[in-house]
Structure formats: C-alpha cells, structure tokens
C-alpha cells in the first residue's frame, strides 16, 4: 500500500533523456513531489542547503563532480538511488549506503523495486525516530573520572582548548579531554562549527552578524574559513 505522505525528491543527471524517464516513472507512481531537476552535483549541493529532501535520484558520471564524490561531500544526506550506465561503481555506491543501484536504461519494474526499498527504509526510520523521541537525545563524556550524560538540547556551545573541550549548558560547564573535531562528528545537524575552537547549538542562537553569533549572551566568533558555510546555514534557520 502506497504511503500517504508525499515525499520530496530531486533528480540529478546531466542527460535530459534520463531525467525525462525518471520524471515519467514518478508521475505514474504518484506519492512524490519533484522539487528540482539538476544537471550538476554542484547545483544539487546548493539546493540541499535550502530544501528538505527525502530522496535523490543521482547519476554518477557528471561534469566537474561525480555523483559518488558528491555523496562523500554530504555530511547529512537524504536517501539516494543511483541511476547510472556504469555497472562497476555498484560496490562503491552501496558502501555509501545508497538505497539501490539502477542501471540505464531502467525499466519501470526495476524502478518500482527501488522505490519499494525506499519506502521500507523510511518506514523503519520512522519507527526508530518515534522510539527515539521518547527519550531526549544525549551524549556521554568523561569528566573528572565520571561518565556524564548531557542532553543535546541543553548544550549552548562547545569551546576547544587544545586537547580538551568545555561543554557549556545553562546550568553547568563540563570539561572533558576530547578534541572538538571528534565530538562534532557525534552531534546532529543542528550544531554548527563557526570557528576551529567553537561549535554552537543553532537552537540557542539569539542573533548574529558576519563576524559573531550571540549564544546565551556569549559573542562567539565566526572565522573566515567557516564564514560562507555558516552564513548559508543561518539563512535557513
């Protein structure tokens, strides 16, 4: 049975015929909104900054940036179905956790199997998310010979001091021997690196300029190397 929710998708392919085939199949099946049809991975990358997408139909061989390199560059990516004329990249694709790998020309039957895989994964993710929302997301860190549980929503910002960091919440400051780049990997997309020494919780932002962001009264710098990405992220808040 087809799920009621309409899923948002984009098609990324430099071949107009391939785009037309996928578009036609999606229109026959229903249940999808095609947000955009992109001819390059760079165009898709910019679109993902401003749109919430459930599924990407992605070609591999494209100008300037391949589909696989594009996926490797995404920190938080939607579900992906690779659609390509090249069989030899299948292992690389599945190593990147794609939903399915379709070889051109794609038949409607094979396309439907891929869509069915996508719906099954979305159903599993929904169940996991529902269970997870019953308990606030948190991380565990070592501090003063104890293991401390910190609820992610309580974190204001994190500041690095060489080989240790300070995690600031409204009620306390937790010090742990950890590199900021390592703990950043365990944080969800709502946390933003603004400087080599700072990661902030975007939900706690009070105001910002091109040089600083105010979090709970603390003026946190935005460094030149992070500025472009940070300001683009702020525009979508």
XYZ file of C-alpha atoms in Angstrom:
237
model
C 0.000 0.000 0.000
C 1.374 3.386 -1.001
C 2.164 5.675 1.971
C 0.026 8.779 2.239
C 2.878 11.229 2.818
C 4.233 12.933 -0.288
C 7.988 12.512 -0.486
C 10.152 15.332 -1.810
C 12.814 14.326 -4.300
C 15.321 15.755 -6.760
C 16.737 14.271 -9.956
C 20.434 14.896 -10.603
C 21.606 13.917 -14.088
C 23.288 15.696 -16.982
C 21.293 13.698 -19.555
C 17.845 15.195 -20.378
C 16.556 11.817 -21.575
C 17.435 10.156 -18.262
C 15.698 12.939 -16.340
C 12.610 12.568 -18.513
C 12.436 8.794 -17.886
C 12.671 9.145 -14.097
C 10.175 12.002 -14.091
C 7.719 9.916 -16.102
C 8.023 6.928 -13.786
C 7.487 9.096 -10.705
C 4.393 10.686 -12.222
C 2.959 7.234 -12.954
C 3.531 6.056 -9.401
C 2.444 9.183 -7.516
C 3.431 9.988 -3.954
C 6.405 12.144 -4.940
C 6.992 15.847 -5.429
C 9.885 16.605 -7.771
C 11.390 19.694 -6.153
C 14.080 20.190 -8.796
C 15.882 18.637 -11.752
C 19.600 19.390 -11.528
C 22.156 18.984 -14.299
C 25.213 19.049 -11.992
C 26.115 17.877 -8.493
C 27.098 21.434 -7.592
C 23.596 22.648 -8.400
C 22.129 19.871 -6.226
C 24.513 20.721 -3.381
C 23.274 24.321 -3.312
C 19.639 23.212 -3.433
C 20.056 20.886 -0.439
C 21.094 23.874 1.674
C 17.632 25.413 1.363
C 15.289 22.439 0.874
C 14.411 19.361 2.889
C 14.679 16.417 0.507
C 13.689 12.803 1.157
C 15.224 11.130 -1.894
C 17.819 11.871 -4.580
C 17.949 10.110 -7.943
C 21.630 10.527 -8.758
C 23.751 9.892 -11.830
C 27.435 9.028 -11.286
C 29.311 10.354 -14.313
C 28.683 14.118 -14.464
C 30.832 17.157 -15.314
C 33.209 18.580 -12.662
C 31.974 16.456 -9.730
C 30.907 12.807 -9.889
C 27.856 11.529 -8.071
C 29.989 9.442 -5.705
C 32.226 12.392 -4.803
C 29.090 14.460 -4.269
C 27.776 11.891 -1.774
C 31.088 11.803 0.078
C 30.906 15.593 0.483
C 27.466 15.489 2.146
C 27.542 15.283 5.930
C 23.790 14.809 6.298
C 22.329 13.343 3.154
C 18.853 12.197 2.088
C 18.204 8.684 0.823
C 19.833 8.118 -2.567
C 19.075 5.896 -5.548
C 21.951 5.811 -8.013
C 20.933 5.718 -11.674
C 23.884 5.119 -13.983
C 25.121 3.403 -17.116
C 28.222 2.126 -15.290
C 27.997 -1.231 -13.525
C 31.492 -1.070 -11.981
C 30.627 1.509 -9.304
C 27.988 -0.618 -7.552
C 30.198 -1.617 -4.615
C 31.289 1.980 -4.057
C 27.655 3.042 -4.131
C 26.478 0.519 -1.568
C 29.469 1.378 0.641
C 27.883 4.836 0.796
C 24.569 3.306 1.951
C 22.552 4.094 -1.151
C 19.040 2.643 -1.302
C 19.550 0.995 -4.683
C 21.731 0.974 -7.791
C 19.876 1.168 -11.103
C 21.496 0.554 -14.478
C 20.360 2.565 -17.500
C 18.141 2.002 -19.336
C 15.897 1.494 -16.310
C 12.675 -0.478 -16.716
C 9.544 0.540 -14.835
C 9.527 -2.793 -12.996
C 13.086 -2.339 -11.744
C 12.343 1.278 -10.828
C 9.334 0.181 -8.746
C 11.512 -2.282 -6.818
C 13.890 0.528 -5.931
C 11.022 2.735 -4.761
C 9.677 -0.125 -2.650
C 13.103 -0.400 -0.949
C 12.980 3.324 -0.244
C 9.544 3.098 1.379
C 10.641 0.162 3.516
C 13.664 2.117 4.778
C 11.531 5.176 5.505
C 9.083 3.034 7.488
C 11.922 1.589 9.576
C 13.405 5.051 10.157
C 10.013 6.385 11.260
C 9.688 3.617 13.836
C 13.204 4.258 15.129
C 12.580 8.009 15.279
C 9.319 7.508 17.167
C 11.087 5.353 19.729
C 13.977 7.793 19.994
C 11.734 10.787 20.624
C 10.520 9.210 23.830
C 13.941 9.903 25.370
C 15.861 13.152 24.704
C 18.961 12.613 22.580
C 22.154 12.791 24.589
C 25.882 12.121 24.582
C 28.189 10.593 27.185
C 31.538 12.191 28.064
C 34.249 11.507 30.614
C 34.705 14.328 33.134
C 36.539 14.300 36.463
C 36.757 10.482 36.499
C 32.995 10.204 35.913
C 30.845 9.484 32.883
C 28.458 12.378 32.407
C 25.258 12.262 30.347
C 24.490 15.530 28.554
C 21.156 16.144 26.813
C 21.928 17.646 23.404
C 19.145 20.221 23.587
C 20.714 21.572 26.801
C 24.040 22.378 25.143
C 24.611 26.061 24.377
C 28.019 25.798 22.745
C 31.303 23.902 22.916
C 34.709 25.544 23.148
C 38.056 23.900 22.412
C 41.223 24.334 24.441
C 43.904 22.333 22.593
C 43.448 18.724 23.797
C 40.310 19.276 25.895
C 36.945 20.986 25.494
C 34.372 22.776 27.604
C 30.697 21.969 27.017
C 28.506 24.845 28.172
C 24.874 24.363 29.222
C 22.584 26.799 31.018
C 23.286 25.064 34.345
C 26.890 23.891 34.188
C 30.151 23.633 32.305
C 31.535 20.153 31.659
C 35.250 19.749 30.937
C 36.415 16.655 29.091
C 39.641 15.582 27.414
C 38.455 15.390 23.824
C 39.161 17.087 20.522
C 36.372 19.298 19.224
C 36.522 17.727 15.753
C 35.879 14.292 17.252
C 32.866 15.296 19.333
C 31.493 17.289 16.385
C 31.119 14.010 14.484
C 28.685 12.717 17.132
C 26.455 15.808 17.018
C 23.343 16.217 14.817
C 22.995 18.785 12.042
C 21.540 21.393 14.411
C 25.089 22.012 15.683
C 27.278 24.323 13.604
C 31.055 24.772 13.584
C 31.719 28.519 13.422
C 35.406 28.522 14.267
C 38.169 25.982 14.806
C 37.536 26.456 18.542
C 33.731 26.670 18.643
C 30.658 24.557 17.864
C 27.276 26.097 18.632
C 23.747 24.770 19.069
C 21.757 26.601 16.386
C 18.587 26.375 18.530
C 20.305 28.631 21.090
C 21.217 31.458 18.690
C 19.954 34.889 19.795
C 21.450 36.996 16.993
C 24.361 37.068 14.570
C 26.464 39.290 12.318
C 29.031 38.411 9.658
C 31.697 38.157 12.370
C 29.940 36.916 15.514
C 26.987 34.880 16.740
C 25.335 35.512 20.109
C 24.546 32.390 22.116
C 23.202 32.941 25.648
C 24.938 36.316 25.838
C 28.291 34.960 24.626
C 29.746 36.538 21.475
C 31.208 33.622 19.548
C 33.464 34.371 16.570
C 32.800 33.277 13.005
C 36.171 32.656 11.402
C 36.938 33.445 7.775
C 37.379 29.773 6.819
C 33.896 28.854 8.126
C 32.048 32.082 7.270
C 30.498 31.174 3.905
C 29.046 27.855 5.054
C 27.949 29.246 8.439
C 26.070 32.207 6.981
C 24.329 29.955 4.452
C 23.261 27.684 7.304
C 21.993 30.667 9.285
C 19.789 31.766 6.370
C 17.816 28.526 6.643
C 17.199 28.793 10.396
